[in-house]
Amino acid sequence: MRAYGRVFAALCIATSAAAAEKAEKVTAPTPPAGATVPKGFFEPYLATGFSYYASDRRVLAGVGGGLGLRLHVHRLLALYGEGRYFLYTGNSVSGALGASVAFPLGPFDPLVGLQGTFYGGDQVQVIDSAHPIPPPSIAWAIQARLAPLRLVHAPYTVTALSGDVGFGLDARSRALAVTVTWLDIGFRF
């Protein structure tokens, strides 16, 4: 009988220790939802795609790519700047500064943004008797960015397709600015 009593006592002690450990896990404070993603981290990225800027006074277009840098102020909000080189109407460049908001949606992390963009370099200019003076060397536009096919697997980000569409004023004529990004690959640190 004593052997059964010792086994019973050992079983009670083991059970109470396991229950105490389980209660400790349950009552331990859980980190807030945004704690898994650090705030204020950087994400350099490479982008490739097509750019097009056209008004009554000029056309810039081409295929190319460039570098960018995102500063994630919060899990959902990022500020970014990028520069691109593209080739078709000559050697042209574009640069953008903007802000974007991400929306976690299942495996995707799509984003929507707003940016100011400038264009320069080689271009096709329209000079006629109504407009004998060439347009300024730099053109600009305000664009909305939409990136629906964006995957984030920390520390990497891959955007399979995104688009920037907007308008600008170019020497008193309205301009259409479109950028299609085929691939954007980033690394967070």
XYZ file of N, CA and C in Angstrom:
567
model
N 0.807 -1.177 0.000
C 0.000 0.000 0.000
C 0.858 1.252 0.000
N 2.004 1.173 0.699
C 2.869 2.345 0.752
C 3.378 2.703 -0.632
N 3.679 1.727 -1.473
C 4.176 1.980 -2.815
C 3.137 2.740 -3.623
N 1.849 2.341 -3.458
C 0.794 3.063 -4.171
C 0.673 4.490 -3.666
N 0.870 4.712 -2.411
C 0.799 6.066 -1.818
C 1.905 6.953 -2.350
N 3.117 6.383 -2.484
C 4.232 7.176 -3.016
C 3.999 7.536 -4.493
N 3.506 6.576 -5.263
C 3.214 6.824 -6.685
C 2.131 7.900 -6.808
N 1.092 7.791 -5.954
C 0.015 8.771 -5.981
C 0.534 10.164 -5.627
N 1.403 10.272 -4.626
C 1.969 11.562 -4.215
C 2.846 12.141 -5.329
N 3.665 11.283 -5.965
C 4.519 11.753 -7.057
C 3.678 12.228 -8.229
N 2.590 11.520 -8.530
C 1.695 11.904 -9.615
C 1.015 13.241 -9.317
N 0.597 13.454 -8.080
C -0.030 14.722 -7.678
C 0.950 15.880 -7.807
N 2.182 15.677 -7.393
C 3.198 16.742 -7.477
C 3.484 17.078 -8.942
N 3.635 16.053 -9.787
C 3.907 16.274 -11.217
C 2.740 16.992 -11.883
N 1.522 16.611 -11.557
C 0.338 17.236 -12.138
C 0.230 18.688 -11.710
N 0.478 18.972 -10.442
C 0.391 20.355 -9.961
C 1.497 21.218 -10.566
N 2.686 20.651 -10.787
C 3.768 21.401 -11.421
C 3.414 21.714 -12.874
N 2.835 20.751 -13.591
C 2.432 20.982 -14.984
C 1.318 22.013 -15.052
N 0.372 21.960 -14.123
C -0.725 22.933 -14.096
C -0.195 24.332 -13.799
N 0.774 24.444 -12.899
C 1.361 25.750 -12.582
C 2.102 26.324 -13.786
N 2.841 25.458 -14.509
C 3.559 25.899 -15.704
C 2.593 26.377 -16.785
N 1.479 25.642 -16.963
C 0.469 26.020 -17.954
C -0.184 27.339 -17.564
N -0.480 27.524 -16.299
C -1.086 28.774 -15.833
C -0.118 29.938 -16.030
N 1.170 29.702 -15.839
C 2.175 30.744 -16.033
C 2.225 31.170 -17.499
N 2.125 30.215 -18.426
C 2.128 30.531 -19.859
C 0.902 31.339 -20.241
N -0.245 30.991 -19.670
C -1.484 31.683 -20.010
C -1.479 33.100 -19.477
N -0.952 33.314 -18.278
C -0.988 34.634 -17.662
C 0.177 35.525 -18.083
N 1.140 35.005 -18.826
C 2.266 35.832 -19.277
C 1.760 36.869 -20.267
N 2.249 38.100 -20.188
C 1.758 39.135 -21.099
C 2.121 38.818 -22.545
N 1.177 39.066 -23.440
C 1.420 38.841 -24.860
C 1.834 40.150 -25.506
N 2.766 40.102 -26.446
C 3.200 41.335 -27.088
C 2.097 41.910 -27.961
N 2.079 43.240 -28.153
C 1.065 43.838 -29.019
C 1.217 43.347 -30.454
N 0.158 43.508 -31.249
C 0.136 42.973 -32.614
C 1.256 43.538 -33.481
N 1.608 44.801 -33.341
C 2.642 45.404 -34.178
C 4.053 45.154 -33.681
N 4.224 44.422 -32.574
C 5.547 44.241 -31.996
C 6.436 43.312 -32.816
N 5.850 42.492 -33.682
C 6.657 41.559 -34.456
C 7.410 42.267 -35.589
N 6.939 43.446 -35.999
C 7.596 44.199 -37.059
C 8.205 45.451 -36.443
N 9.523 45.608 -36.516
C 10.138 46.792 -35.926
C 9.726 48.050 -36.679
N 9.671 49.161 -35.968
C 9.321 50.433 -36.573
C 10.594 51.139 -37.015
N 10.506 51.871 -38.095
C 11.637 52.652 -38.565
C 12.705 51.827 -39.261
N 12.324 50.793 -40.008
C 13.332 49.996 -40.698
C 13.378 50.379 -42.175
N 14.504 50.099 -42.808
C 14.737 50.455 -44.202
C 14.546 49.252 -45.113
N 14.231 49.542 -46.375
C 14.082 48.494 -47.379
C 14.608 49.014 -48.723
N 15.867 48.748 -49.048
C 16.336 49.064 -50.405
C 15.731 48.070 -51.392
N 15.473 48.533 -52.607
C 14.867 47.636 -53.592
C 15.335 47.962 -55.004
N 15.229 46.959 -55.871
C 15.518 47.072 -57.300
C 14.188 46.935 -58.038
N 13.998 47.762 -59.083
C 12.752 47.706 -59.841
C 13.043 47.722 -61.333
N 12.252 46.991 -62.110
C 12.359 46.991 -63.566
C 10.978 47.233 -64.150
N 10.948 47.888 -65.311
C 9.643 48.122 -65.916
C 9.694 49.071 -67.096
N 8.552 49.694 -67.354
C 8.343 50.558 -68.500
C 7.833 51.914 -68.012
N 8.345 53.012 -68.578
C 7.894 54.356 -68.233
C 7.445 55.092 -69.482
N 6.419 55.934 -69.321
C 5.870 56.685 -70.442
C 5.375 58.029 -69.929
N 5.803 59.103 -70.567
C 5.352 60.466 -70.232
C 5.060 61.172 -71.545
N 3.849 61.680 -71.713
C 3.488 62.321 -72.978
C 2.590 63.520 -72.742
N 2.887 64.593 -73.468
C 2.051 65.787 -73.487
C 2.025 66.299 -74.923
N 1.410 67.451 -75.141
C 1.420 68.052 -76.475
C 2.809 68.559 -76.849
N 3.705 68.678 -75.888
C 5.018 69.265 -76.113
C 6.176 68.277 -76.153
N 5.997 67.063 -75.571
C 7.099 66.095 -75.528
C 6.606 64.686 -75.264
N 7.497 63.730 -75.560
C 7.261 62.315 -75.243
C 8.565 61.733 -74.725
N 8.486 61.052 -73.589
C 9.597 60.257 -73.040
C 9.047 58.857 -72.821
N 9.772 57.866 -73.248
C 9.308 56.493 -73.048
C 10.494 55.549 -73.066
N 10.340 54.415 -72.395
C 11.398 53.426 -72.449
C 11.256 52.331 -71.422
N 12.139 51.365 -71.561
C 12.223 50.215 -70.670
C 13.519 50.337 -69.887
N 13.475 50.013 -68.621
C 14.689 50.085 -67.805
C 14.413 49.709 -66.368
N 15.225 50.232 -65.482
C 15.074 49.909 -64.076
C 15.850 50.880 -63.216
N 15.855 50.597 -61.920
C 16.560 51.486 -61.019
C 16.518 51.010 -59.586
N 16.953 51.909 -58.715
C 17.061 51.636 -57.287
C 16.098 52.507 -56.508
N 15.671 52.002 -55.367
C 14.811 52.770 -54.484
C 15.094 52.435 -53.042
N 14.551 53.263 -52.152
C 14.712 53.038 -50.719
C 13.404 53.405 -50.032
N 12.872 52.460 -49.251
C 11.666 52.699 -48.460
C 12.053 52.809 -46.993
N 11.460 53.771 -46.311
C 11.579 53.886 -44.860
C 10.214 53.550 -44.292
N 10.121 52.415 -43.613
C 8.857 51.990 -43.017
C 8.706 52.692 -41.676
N 7.855 53.701 -41.645
C 7.602 54.470 -40.436
C 6.768 53.644 -39.462
N 5.895 52.841 -39.998
C 4.987 51.987 -39.240
C 4.807 50.708 -40.056
N 4.170 49.711 -39.510
C 3.940 48.457 -40.230
C 3.215 48.697 -41.555
N 2.299 49.670 -41.588
C 1.490 49.907 -42.771
C 1.933 51.109 -43.593
N 2.671 52.055 -43.028
C 3.030 53.303 -43.706
C 4.514 53.336 -44.045
N 4.818 53.710 -45.294
C 6.213 53.814 -45.734
C 6.405 55.081 -46.563
N 7.572 55.686 -46.436
C 8.005 56.795 -47.284
C 9.080 56.241 -48.204
N 9.116 56.683 -49.465
C 10.091 56.116 -50.386
C 10.594 57.146 -51.384
N 11.762 56.846 -51.905
C 12.362 57.602 -52.987
C 13.019 56.617 -53.939
N 12.943 56.907 -55.243
C 13.537 55.996 -56.211
C 14.015 56.761 -57.430
N 14.976 56.164 -58.107
C 15.479 56.702 -59.359
C 15.542 55.594 -60.390
N 15.161 55.919 -61.636
C 15.153 54.909 -62.700
C 15.811 55.467 -63.955
N 16.400 54.580 -64.701
C 16.986 54.868 -66.009
C 16.217 54.050 -67.029
N 15.813 54.683 -68.139
C 15.128 53.917 -69.172
C 15.600 54.343 -70.554
N 15.473 53.416 -71.470
C 16.033 53.572 -72.807
C 14.985 53.229 -73.862
N 14.706 54.173 -74.735
C 13.912 53.937 -75.944
C 13.927 55.215 -76.779
N 13.423 56.326 -76.205
C 13.500 57.602 -76.912
C 14.864 58.247 -76.690
N 15.771 57.515 -76.166
C 17.104 57.989 -75.815
C 17.410 57.564 -74.390
N 18.390 58.187 -73.800
C 18.751 57.920 -72.405
C 17.952 58.857 -71.514
N 16.982 58.332 -70.809
C 16.105 59.140 -69.972
C 16.139 58.645 -68.539
N 15.742 59.530 -67.630
C 15.709 59.191 -66.207
C 14.402 59.686 -65.606
N 14.036 59.063 -64.497
C 12.909 59.542 -63.698
C 13.254 59.352 -62.233
N 12.658 60.159 -61.411
C 12.831 60.052 -59.969
C 11.499 60.295 -59.294
N 11.269 59.651 -58.169
C 9.994 59.783 -57.468
C 10.214 59.854 -55.967
N 9.383 60.648 -55.302
C 9.299 60.706 -53.847
C 7.837 60.526 -53.490
N 7.546 59.639 -52.535
C 6.157 59.402 -52.199
C 5.956 58.696 -50.884
N 4.706 58.370 -50.621
C 4.307 57.644 -49.416
C 3.317 56.570 -49.830
N 3.339 55.442 -49.123
C 2.428 54.340 -49.443
C 1.870 53.724 -48.165
N 0.718 53.094 -48.319
C 0.054 52.392 -47.218
C -0.186 50.960 -47.668
N 0.209 49.990 -46.847
C 0.030 48.564 -47.163
C -1.222 48.040 -46.471
N -1.827 47.022 -47.085
C -3.016 46.387 -46.549
C -2.807 44.881 -46.526
N -2.438 44.285 -45.383
C -2.255 42.835 -45.341
C -3.554 42.123 -45.717
N -3.455 41.219 -46.695
C -4.634 40.534 -47.217
C -4.242 39.100 -47.564
N -4.338 38.194 -46.597
C -3.935 36.808 -46.813
C -2.445 36.729 -47.103
N -2.052 36.008 -48.169
C -0.624 35.892 -48.479
C -0.061 37.162 -49.118
N -0.932 38.044 -49.590
C -0.484 39.268 -50.251
C -0.430 40.431 -49.270
N 0.338 41.437 -49.643
C 0.473 42.649 -48.844
C 0.384 43.837 -49.809
N -0.784 44.023 -50.492
C -0.879 45.077 -51.500
C -0.705 46.459 -50.885
N -0.313 47.412 -51.732
C -0.153 48.778 -51.235
C -0.727 49.780 -52.224
N -1.047 50.951 -51.685
C -1.538 52.091 -52.447
C -0.707 53.281 -52.021
N -0.276 54.102 -52.990
C 0.562 55.237 -52.650
C 0.305 56.449 -53.516
N 0.936 57.546 -53.154
C 0.873 58.801 -53.893
C 2.289 59.344 -53.982
N 2.694 59.809 -55.176
C 4.075 60.247 -55.365
C 4.156 61.421 -56.329
N 5.232 62.173 -56.177
C 5.602 63.199 -57.138
C 6.764 62.661 -57.949
N 6.701 62.794 -59.277
C 7.702 62.202 -60.164
C 8.238 63.252 -61.128
N 9.543 63.221 -61.381
C 10.122 64.079 -62.417
C 10.726 63.209 -63.500
N 10.782 63.752 -64.715
C 11.329 63.063 -65.884
C 12.321 63.992 -66.561
N 13.401 63.428 -67.053
C 14.399 64.218 -67.766
C 15.211 63.344 -68.693
N 16.089 63.987 -69.453
C 16.933 63.246 -70.382
C 16.460 63.397 -71.809
N 16.850 62.446 -72.652
C 16.478 62.487 -74.066
C 14.969 62.333 -74.222
N 14.413 63.066 -75.188
C 12.970 63.078 -75.389
C 12.651 63.551 -76.800
N 11.453 63.281 -77.220
C 10.960 63.801 -78.490
C 10.179 65.062 -78.164
N 10.630 66.210 -78.685
C 9.974 67.492 -78.410
C 9.166 67.943 -79.616
N 8.043 68.588 -79.332
C 7.197 69.138 -80.385
C 7.402 70.654 -80.390
N 7.979 71.160 -81.475
C 8.193 72.600 -81.631
C 7.523 73.002 -82.947
N 6.580 73.917 -82.863
C 5.904 74.398 -84.061
C 5.737 75.913 -83.962
N 5.045 76.493 -84.913
C 4.908 77.953 -84.920
C 4.084 78.440 -83.730
N 3.168 77.637 -83.226
C 2.384 78.032 -82.052
C 3.215 77.948 -80.773
N 4.209 77.049 -80.751
C 5.090 76.876 -79.585
C 6.543 76.830 -80.062
N 7.123 77.977 -80.405
C 8.482 77.949 -80.960
C 9.577 77.713 -79.925
N 9.277 77.871 -78.648
C 10.276 77.687 -77.595
C 10.178 76.253 -77.081
N 11.304 75.535 -76.976
C 11.261 74.151 -76.463
C 10.747 74.107 -75.020
N 10.127 72.997 -74.627
C 9.665 72.868 -73.243
C 10.859 72.788 -72.291
N 10.643 73.039 -71.003
C 11.733 72.924 -70.034
C 12.344 71.522 -70.056
N 13.579 71.405 -69.625
C 14.263 70.107 -69.699
C 13.708 69.075 -68.722
N 13.075 69.528 -67.641
C 12.511 68.620 -66.635
C 10.983 68.665 -66.717
N 10.368 67.507 -66.761
C 8.905 67.389 -66.725
C 8.515 66.737 -65.401
N 7.293 66.952 -64.955
C 6.868 66.378 -63.675
C 5.430 65.893 -63.748
N 5.066 65.085 -62.761
C 3.699 64.547 -62.658
C 3.421 64.132 -61.220
N 2.151 64.092 -60.873
C 1.682 63.519 -59.613
C 1.018 62.187 -59.985
N 1.433 61.113 -59.313
C 0.945 59.778 -59.678
C 0.400 59.031 -58.464
N -0.545 58.152 -58.733
C -1.036 57.198 -57.736
C -0.370 55.853 -58.023
N 0.071 55.175 -56.974
C 0.724 53.865 -57.117
C -0.207 52.785 -56.590
N -0.315 51.701 -57.361
C -1.112 50.553 -56.960
C -0.290 49.290 -57.193
N -0.060 48.522 -56.131
C 0.729 47.282 -56.214
C -0.089 46.141 -55.613
N -0.959 45.491 -56.418
C -1.810 44.436 -55.860
C -1.105 43.102 -55.645
N -0.081 42.786 -56.432
C 0.595 41.484 -56.338
C 1.926 41.631 -55.604
N 1.846 41.896 -54.314
C 3.033 42.132 -53.488
C 3.066 41.101 -52.375
N 4.186 40.387 -52.290
C 4.372 39.357 -51.267
C 5.485 39.791 -50.321
N 5.260 39.574 -49.028
C 6.270 39.891 -48.019
C 6.553 38.628 -47.231
N 7.795 38.206 -47.261
C 8.271 37.086 -46.442
C 9.571 37.578 -45.833
N 9.462 38.118 -44.603
C 10.582 38.816 -43.973
C 11.857 38.002 -44.078
N 12.939 38.639 -44.455
C 13.147 40.061 -44.696
C 12.984 40.471 -46.160
N 12.364 39.645 -47.009
C 12.278 39.937 -48.434
C 10.890 40.422 -48.831
N 10.854 41.262 -49.871
C 9.613 41.748 -50.453
C 9.709 41.584 -51.962
N 8.678 41.026 -52.573
C 8.648 40.857 -54.023
C 7.313 41.386 -54.535
N 7.375 42.314 -55.481
C 6.182 42.827 -56.130
C 6.222 42.359 -57.573
N 5.243 41.550 -57.961
C 5.239 40.978 -59.303
C 4.691 41.949 -60.335
N 3.838 42.874 -59.938
C 3.264 43.831 -60.874
C 2.739 45.022 -60.099
N 3.086 46.220 -60.545
C 2.524 47.434 -59.957
C 2.442 48.503 -61.026
N 1.624 49.498 -60.780
C 1.458 50.565 -61.750
C 1.370 51.914 -61.091
N 1.931 52.910 -61.753
C 1.836 54.304 -61.336
C 1.154 55.061 -62.472
N 0.075 55.752 -62.164
C -0.661 56.509 -63.174
C -0.926 57.891 -62.628
N -0.681 58.918 -63.469
C -0.930 60.274 -63.018
C -0.871 61.287 -64.130
N -0.974 62.541 -63.725
C -1.002 63.654 -64.664
C -0.059 64.754 -64.202
N 0.374 65.572 -65.160
C 1.204 66.717 -64.860
C 0.897 67.846 -65.825
N 1.480 69.002 -65.575
C 1.387 70.132 -66.495
C 2.756 70.308 -67.128
N 2.787 70.311 -68.439
C 4.039 70.398 -69.175
C 3.947 71.560 -70.156
N 4.564 72.698 -69.819
C 4.546 73.891 -70.656
C 3.118 74.232 -71.074
N 2.236 74.314 -70.100
C 0.824 74.674 -70.271
C -0.007 73.634 -71.010
N 0.463 72.433 -71.100
C -0.350 71.359 -71.661
C -0.418 70.212 -70.657
N -1.499 69.490 -70.700
C -1.683 68.377 -69.775
C -0.842 67.195 -70.230
N -0.272 66.474 -69.270
C 0.591 65.324 -69.580
C 0.074 64.078 -68.875
N 0.234 62.945 -69.528
C -0.098 61.645 -68.951
C 1.205 60.946 -68.587
N 1.293 60.444 -67.370
C 2.495 59.737 -66.902
C 2.097 58.354 -66.405
N 2.707 57.322 -66.990
C 2.405 55.938 -66.629
C 3.719 55.186 -66.426
N 3.795 54.439 -65.353
C 4.929 53.545 -65.114
C 4.367 52.179 -64.736
N 4.824 51.152 -65.413
C 4.439 49.781 -65.086
C 5.701 49.071 -64.602
N 5.658 48.570 -63.388
C 6.793 47.845 -62.815
C 6.505 46.357 -62.912
N 7.376 45.646 -63.611
C 7.188 44.209 -63.777
C 7.676 43.440 -62.563
N 8.794 43.882 -61.981
C 9.360 43.175 -60.846
C 10.072 44.162 -59.944
N 9.802 44.045 -58.663
C 10.396 44.897 -57.628
C 10.807 43.967 -56.505
N 12.106 43.906 -56.190
C 12.620 43.007 -55.149
C 13.315 43.838 -54.083
N 12.889 43.694 -52.830
C 13.446 44.460 -51.729
C 13.957 43.574 -50.611
N 14.800 44.172 -49.762
C 15.386 43.488 -48.613
C 15.273 44.412 -47.416
N 14.632 43.963 -46.345
C 14.402 44.788 -45.153
C 15.501 44.592 -44.110
N 15.918 45.704 -43.512
C 16.865 45.612 -42.388
C 16.597 46.710 -41.387
